[in-house]
Amino acid sequence: MAMLEIRGVSKAYGGTPVLRGVDLSVEPGELMFLLGPSGCGKSTLLRIVAGLIRQDAGSVVLGGRDVSALPPESRNTPMVFQNYALWPHLNVAENIEFGLRIKKLPREEIRKTAGEMLEVVGMAEFAKRKVNELSGGQQQRVALARALALKGDILLLDEPLSNLDARLRDLMRTEIRRICKERNLTALYVTHDRREALSVGDRIAVMKDGVILQLDAPRTLYTRPANKFTAAFLGDADFPEAKCLRVEDGFAVFSTPMGELRVRLEGQPVQPAPDTVCTLMIRPEAVRTDVDPASPNAFPCVVRDSVFLGETTGLTLDTSGFTLHASESAAPERRPGDRLVCAVPPDAIAILPPDNAR
Ligand code: ADP
């Protein structure tokens, strides 16, 4: 049985639809992400699950129980907010104990749980500190400990790391995944940061304009996106138009601006028919630079631009008038005008249906 089922949930503000019949099922122990640009309805959906906003249509089922009409305090859905929402006049331990007192748990159990959760987030030594004497990263850990202490059916996280600097964000996202996995927690996590979703999520629901466009595991979403929006939202890519010439032995052969390209059909969202036009997706890191001209899918290019980024160098390449981007690591310096033979392996190209970018 799913831990959370969202069935046909719709919501409008002043006649403007924000969610349009969203269905989503989260399995026990799963880290589910809602990923999409600002304003696509992620937070509204999360708040509907928490009971903070009431949907216009549809239902929310938690652990098999329809909670659609219940107030937040009758749902078991602790939430971690972007701005932490801690009590400034209470110390760290008291912040965590607060929610447990409301639940009227025995005093000893409250103390024990708060202590345990502070250990889990690495904040035990700060138990007596006032929260306004903590750094942003430490406050976020306390907010997480407070939500974990409530031992909910599902943990809700609304952009929990957006107020942290890049280094702390990387650290915390690894920790959140570790904590959730160690404790077998079910979580629904909202972010607009694709790296956060890709690195922490078991599955990601990509949202746009109040609907889920695609729901898949991170690697599948990245390598086999079902539409151009998802492909571009998850990372850099080029999208050459290509005509399918023939299909043979599990491969399709396309006529493209780079010449003929063979594409492996296994796992593609689209199985092309000969003579149809498709959009292909090529990610920069999939482009092999400076290869043997006899390699499969090899084509000549001219370097237009080269940007050194530290670990990698970003290349802008011209191939018969089409602009292709490549990402190289540990390669010699390239200069505008350099000629290279590049290739894209047949299984590193995704086939998108034509014109389906919503
Ligand atoms: P996201 O979390 O994806 O950024 P939200 O769910 O916060 O998006 O908001 C979705 C849309 O609903 C946005 O256009 C936002 O401006 C609008 N919206 C959110 N809350 C309200 C509200 N209380 N009243 C009117 N419009 C709102």
Coordinates of C-alpha atoms and ligand atoms in Angstrom, one line a residue:
M1 CA 0.0 0.0 0.0
A2 CA 1.3 3.5 -0.9
M3 CA 2.1 5.7 2.1
L4 CA 0.7 8.7 0.3
E5 CA -1.8 8.9 -2.5
I6 CA -2.7 12.2 -4.1
R7 CA -5.7 11.6 -6.3
G8 CA -6.9 14.1 -8.9
V9 CA -6.0 17.2 -6.8
S10 CA -6.9 20.5 -8.3
K11 CA -6.6 24.0 -6.9
A12 CA -7.2 27.5 -8.3
Y13 CA -6.5 30.9 -6.9
G14 CA -9.0 33.6 -8.0
G15 CA -10.0 31.6 -11.0
T16 CA -6.4 30.8 -12.1
P17 CA -5.6 27.1 -12.0
V18 CA -2.5 26.3 -10.0
L19 CA -2.9 22.5 -9.9
R20 CA -4.7 20.6 -12.6
G21 CA -5.8 17.1 -11.5
V22 CA -2.5 15.9 -10.0
D23 CA -2.1 12.2 -9.2
L24 CA 0.9 11.0 -7.3
S25 CA 1.7 7.9 -5.2
V26 CA 4.6 7.7 -2.8
E27 CA 5.7 4.3 -1.5
P28 CA 6.8 3.6 2.1
G29 CA 10.5 4.5 2.5
E30 CA 10.6 6.5 -0.7
L31 CA 12.2 9.9 -1.2
M32 CA 9.9 11.6 -3.7
F33 CA 10.8 14.9 -5.2
L34 CA 8.5 17.6 -6.7
L35 CA 10.8 19.5 -9.1
G36 CA 9.9 22.4 -11.3
P37 CA 10.3 26.1 -11.9
S38 CA 9.1 28.7 -9.5
G39 CA 5.3 29.1 -9.6
C40 CA 4.5 25.6 -11.1
G41 CA 2.5 24.6 -8.0
K42 CA 5.0 22.5 -5.9
S43 CA 4.5 24.2 -2.6
T44 CA 0.7 24.4 -3.0
L45 CA 0.7 20.6 -3.5
L46 CA 2.9 20.0 -0.5
R47 CA 0.7 22.3 1.7
I48 CA -2.4 20.4 0.5
V49 CA -0.8 17.2 1.7
A50 CA -0.1 18.9 5.1
G51 CA -3.7 20.2 5.3
L52 CA -2.5 23.9 5.3
I53 CA -4.4 24.5 2.1
R54 CA -7.6 22.9 1.1
Q55 CA -7.9 21.5 -2.5
D56 CA -10.8 22.4 -4.7
A57 CA -11.1 18.8 -6.0
G58 CA -9.5 15.5 -5.4
S59 CA -8.3 13.7 -2.3
V60 CA -5.2 13.0 -0.1
V61 CA -4.9 9.5 1.3
L62 CA -2.2 8.9 4.0
G63 CA -1.4 5.3 5.0
G64 CA -4.7 4.2 3.5
R65 CA -6.8 6.8 5.4
D66 CA -8.5 9.6 3.5
V67 CA -7.3 12.8 5.3
S68 CA -8.7 15.2 2.7
A69 CA -11.1 16.9 5.2
L70 CA -8.8 16.8 8.2
P71 CA -7.0 19.8 9.7
P72 CA -3.2 19.8 9.8
E73 CA -3.0 18.8 13.5
S74 CA -5.0 15.6 12.8
R75 CA -2.6 14.5 10.0
N76 CA 0.8 13.0 10.8
T77 CA 2.7 15.2 8.4
P78 CA 5.6 17.1 10.0
M79 CA 7.1 19.7 7.7
V80 CA 10.5 21.4 7.3
F81 CA 10.2 25.0 6.0
Q82 CA 12.6 27.1 3.9
N83 CA 12.8 29.7 6.7
Y84 CA 13.1 27.0 9.4
A85 CA 10.2 28.5 11.4
L86 CA 11.9 27.9 14.8
W87 CA 10.8 29.5 18.1
P88 CA 13.4 32.3 18.7
H89 CA 12.7 32.5 22.5
L90 CA 13.2 28.7 23.1
N91 CA 16.5 26.9 23.1
V92 CA 17.4 24.1 20.7
A93 CA 16.1 21.2 22.9
E94 CA 12.9 23.1 23.8
N95 CA 12.2 23.8 20.1
I96 CA 12.3 20.0 19.4
E97 CA 10.3 19.2 22.6
F98 CA 7.6 21.7 21.8
G99 CA 5.8 19.6 19.2
L100 CA 6.0 16.5 21.4
R101 CA 4.5 18.3 24.4
I102 CA 1.5 19.3 22.3
K103 CA 1.1 15.6 21.6
K104 CA 1.0 15.1 25.4
L105 CA 3.7 12.4 25.4
P106 CA 5.3 11.4 28.8
R107 CA 8.0 13.8 29.9
E108 CA 10.7 11.1 29.9
E109 CA 9.9 10.1 26.3
I110 CA 9.9 13.7 25.2
R111 CA 13.4 14.3 26.7
K112 CA 14.7 11.0 25.2
T113 CA 13.3 11.6 21.7
A114 CA 14.7 15.2 21.6
G115 CA 18.1 14.0 22.6
E116 CA 18.1 11.2 20.1
M117 CA 17.1 13.5 17.2
L118 CA 19.8 16.0 18.1
E119 CA 22.3 13.2 17.9
V120 CA 20.9 12.2 14.5
V121 CA 21.4 15.7 13.1
G122 CA 24.8 16.2 14.9
M123 CA 23.6 19.0 17.2
A124 CA 23.7 17.3 20.6
E125 CA 26.2 19.7 22.0
F126 CA 24.0 22.7 21.2
A127 CA 20.9 21.5 23.1
K128 CA 20.9 24.5 25.5
R129 CA 21.8 27.1 22.9
K130 CA 19.2 29.8 21.9
V131 CA 18.3 29.3 18.2
N132 CA 19.2 32.9 17.3
E133 CA 22.8 32.1 18.4
L134 CA 23.0 29.4 15.7
S135 CA 24.2 29.6 12.1
G136 CA 21.8 29.1 9.2
G137 CA 23.0 25.5 8.7
Q138 CA 22.6 24.7 12.4
Q139 CA 19.1 26.2 12.5
Q140 CA 18.2 24.0 9.5
R141 CA 19.5 20.9 11.4
V142 CA 17.3 21.8 14.4
A143 CA 14.3 22.3 12.1
L144 CA 15.0 18.9 10.6
A145 CA 15.4 17.3 14.1
R146 CA 12.1 18.9 15.2
A147 CA 10.2 17.4 12.2
L148 CA 11.9 14.0 12.7
A149 CA 11.0 13.9 16.4
L150 CA 7.3 13.9 15.4
K151 CA 7.8 10.5 13.7
G152 CA 5.2 11.3 11.0
D153 CA 3.8 9.1 8.3
I154 CA 5.6 11.2 5.8
L155 CA 8.1 14.0 6.2
L156 CA 7.4 17.1 4.1
L157 CA 10.3 19.3 3.1
D158 CA 9.7 22.7 1.3
E159 CA 12.9 24.0 -0.2
P160 CA 14.7 23.2 3.0
L161 CA 18.2 24.1 1.8
S162 CA 17.6 27.3 -0.2
N163 CA 18.8 29.6 2.5
L164 CA 22.2 27.9 2.8
D165 CA 25.4 28.6 0.9
A166 CA 26.4 26.1 -1.8
R167 CA 28.9 24.1 0.3
L168 CA 26.5 23.6 3.2
R169 CA 23.7 22.7 0.7
D170 CA 25.8 19.9 -0.7
L171 CA 26.6 18.6 2.8
M172 CA 23.0 18.8 4.0
R173 CA 21.5 17.1 1.0
T174 CA 23.8 14.1 1.5
E175 CA 22.9 14.1 5.2
I176 CA 19.1 14.3 4.6
R177 CA 19.3 11.3 2.3
R178 CA 21.4 9.4 4.8
I179 CA 19.1 10.1 7.7
C180 CA 15.9 9.3 5.7
K181 CA 17.4 6.0 4.4
E182 CA 18.8 4.9 7.8
R183 CA 15.4 5.5 9.4
N184 CA 13.4 4.2 6.4
L185 CA 11.4 7.5 6.3
T186 CA 9.0 8.4 3.6
A187 CA 9.4 11.9 2.3
L188 CA 8.0 14.4 -0.1
Y189 CA 10.5 17.1 -0.9
V190 CA 9.9 20.3 -2.9
T191 CA 12.8 22.0 -4.8
H192 CA 13.5 23.9 -7.9
D193 CA 17.2 22.8 -7.8
R194 CA 17.8 19.9 -10.1
R195 CA 21.0 18.9 -8.4
E196 CA 19.2 18.5 -5.1
A197 CA 16.5 16.3 -6.7
L198 CA 18.9 14.2 -8.8
S199 CA 21.3 13.6 -5.9
V200 CA 18.8 12.9 -3.1
G201 CA 15.6 11.6 -4.7
D202 CA 14.5 8.0 -5.3
R203 CA 12.0 9.3 -7.8
I204 CA 11.3 12.8 -9.2
A205 CA 8.0 14.2 -10.4
V206 CA 8.8 17.0 -12.8
M207 CA 6.1 19.7 -12.7
K208 CA 5.1 22.5 -15.0
D209 CA 2.0 24.7 -14.9
G210 CA 0.2 22.6 -12.3
V211 CA 0.7 19.1 -13.9
I212 CA 3.3 16.4 -13.5
L213 CA 5.0 16.0 -16.9
Q214 CA 7.1 13.0 -16.0
L215 CA 7.7 10.8 -13.0
D216 CA 10.8 8.6 -12.9
A217 CA 14.1 7.7 -11.2
P218 CA 16.8 10.5 -11.5
R219 CA 19.0 8.6 -14.0
T220 CA 16.1 7.8 -16.2
L221 CA 14.8 11.4 -16.2
Y222 CA 18.2 12.7 -17.0
T223 CA 19.1 10.2 -19.8
R224 CA 15.6 9.4 -21.2
P225 CA 13.4 12.5 -20.7
A226 CA 10.0 12.1 -22.2
N227 CA 9.8 15.7 -23.3
K228 CA 12.0 18.7 -24.1
F229 CA 11.0 20.7 -21.0
T230 CA 12.1 17.9 -18.7
A231 CA 15.3 17.4 -20.7
A232 CA 16.2 21.1 -20.5
F233 CA 15.2 21.5 -16.9
L234 CA 17.4 18.7 -15.7
G235 CA 20.6 19.8 -17.5
D236 CA 22.2 21.4 -20.5
A237 CA 21.4 19.7 -23.8
D238 CA 21.2 20.3 -27.6
F239 CA 18.2 19.2 -29.5
P240 CA 18.9 18.5 -33.2
E241 CA 15.9 17.8 -35.5
A242 CA 16.4 14.4 -37.2
K243 CA 14.7 12.4 -39.8
C244 CA 14.5 8.6 -39.2
L245 CA 16.0 6.9 -42.3
R246 CA 15.6 3.2 -41.2
V247 CA 15.3 1.0 -38.2
E248 CA 17.6 -2.1 -37.9
D249 CA 18.8 -4.5 -35.2
G250 CA 17.6 -2.4 -32.2
F251 CA 19.0 0.8 -33.7
A252 CA 17.4 3.7 -35.6
V253 CA 19.5 5.6 -38.1
F254 CA 18.8 9.3 -38.4
S255 CA 19.7 12.0 -40.9
T256 CA 20.9 14.9 -38.7
P257 CA 22.9 18.1 -39.1
M258 CA 26.0 16.1 -38.0
G259 CA 25.4 13.5 -40.7
E260 CA 23.9 10.0 -40.1
L261 CA 23.7 9.0 -36.4
R262 CA 22.8 5.6 -35.1
V263 CA 20.7 5.6 -31.9
R264 CA 20.1 2.6 -29.7
L265 CA 16.3 2.1 -29.3
E266 CA 16.3 0.2 -26.0
G267 CA 14.7 2.3 -23.2
Q268 CA 13.7 5.2 -25.5
P269 CA 10.4 6.9 -24.8
V270 CA 9.7 7.1 -28.5
Q271 CA 10.1 4.3 -31.1
P272 CA 10.5 6.2 -34.4
A273 CA 9.1 5.0 -37.7
P274 CA 11.1 5.5 -40.9
D275 CA 10.4 8.9 -42.5
T276 CA 9.2 10.6 -39.3
V277 CA 10.9 13.6 -37.9
C278 CA 12.0 13.5 -34.3
T279 CA 13.9 15.7 -31.9
L280 CA 17.1 14.1 -30.5
M281 CA 18.7 15.1 -27.2
I282 CA 22.5 15.2 -26.8
R283 CA 24.0 16.2 -23.4
P284 CA 27.4 18.0 -23.5
E285 CA 29.2 15.3 -21.5
A286 CA 28.0 12.6 -23.9
V287 CA 30.0 14.2 -26.8
R288 CA 33.4 12.5 -27.2
T289 CA 35.9 15.0 -28.5
D290 CA 38.9 14.3 -30.7
V291 CA 38.0 10.6 -31.6
D292 CA 39.2 8.3 -34.4
P293 CA 37.2 9.3 -37.5
A294 CA 36.3 5.6 -37.9
S295 CA 34.4 5.6 -34.6
P296 CA 30.6 5.0 -34.7
N297 CA 28.6 8.3 -35.0
A298 CA 31.8 10.4 -35.7
F299 CA 31.5 13.8 -37.4
P300 CA 33.8 16.7 -38.0
C301 CA 33.5 20.0 -36.0
V302 CA 35.1 23.4 -35.7
V303 CA 35.7 24.9 -32.2
R304 CA 33.8 28.2 -31.9
D305 CA 34.4 28.9 -28.2
S306 CA 36.0 27.3 -25.2
V307 CA 35.3 28.2 -21.6
F308 CA 37.6 26.8 -18.8
L309 CA 35.5 25.9 -15.8
G310 CA 38.0 24.1 -13.6
E311 CA 37.0 20.4 -13.6
T312 CA 35.7 20.7 -17.1
T313 CA 35.9 22.9 -20.2
G314 CA 32.8 23.8 -22.0
L315 CA 33.2 23.8 -25.8
T316 CA 30.9 25.4 -28.4
L317 CA 31.2 23.4 -31.6
D318 CA 30.0 24.1 -35.1
T319 CA 29.1 21.0 -37.1
S320 CA 27.7 21.8 -40.6
G321 CA 26.0 24.9 -39.3
F322 CA 24.5 23.2 -36.1
T323 CA 25.8 24.4 -32.8
L324 CA 26.6 21.6 -30.5
H325 CA 27.9 21.9 -26.9
A326 CA 30.5 19.5 -25.4
S327 CA 32.0 19.2 -21.9
E328 CA 35.6 17.9 -21.7
S329 CA 37.7 17.0 -18.7
A330 CA 41.5 16.6 -18.7
A331 CA 41.7 17.6 -22.4
P332 CA 44.3 19.9 -24.0
E333 CA 43.4 23.5 -24.4
R334 CA 41.2 24.2 -27.6
R335 CA 41.2 27.4 -29.5
P336 CA 38.5 28.9 -31.8
G337 CA 39.0 27.5 -35.3
D338 CA 40.5 24.2 -34.1
R339 CA 39.2 21.2 -36.1
L340 CA 38.1 18.1 -34.2
V341 CA 36.4 14.9 -35.0
C342 CA 33.7 14.2 -32.4
A343 CA 31.2 11.4 -31.8
V344 CA 28.2 10.6 -29.7
P345 CA 27.8 7.0 -28.7
P346 CA 24.5 5.4 -29.9
D347 CA 23.2 4.8 -26.4
A348 CA 23.9 8.4 -25.3
I349 CA 21.3 10.0 -27.5
A350 CA 17.7 10.2 -26.5
I351 CA 14.8 10.4 -28.9
L352 CA 12.0 12.9 -28.0
P353 CA 8.7 13.0 -29.7
P354 CA 8.4 16.0 -32.1
D355 CA 7.0 19.3 -30.8
N356 CA 5.8 18.0 -27.5
A357 CA 7.5 20.7 -25.3
R358 CA 4.5 22.1 -23.5
Ligands
ADP1 P1 6.0 26.8 -6.5 O1 6.1 26.2 -5.1 O2 6.1 25.8 -7.6 O3 7.0 28.0 -6.7 P2 3.4 27.7 -5.6 O4 2.7 26.5 -5.3 O5 4.0 28.5 -4.4 O6 4.6 27.4 -6.7 O7 2.5 28.7 -6.4 C1 1.9 28.4 -7.6 C2 1.1 29.6 -8.1 O8 0.1 30.0 -7.3 C3 2.0 30.8 -8.3 O9 1.7 31.5 -9.5 C4 1.7 31.7 -7.1 O10 1.8 33.0 -7.4 C5 0.2 31.3 -6.9 N1 -0.2 31.4 -5.4 C6 0.3 30.7 -4.4 N2 -0.3 31.0 -3.3 C7 -1.2 31.9 -3.6 C8 -2.2 32.6 -2.8 N3 -2.4 32.4 -1.5 N4 -3.1 33.4 -3.4 C9 -3.0 33.6 -4.8 N5 -2.1 33.0 -5.6 C10 -1.2 32.2 -5.0

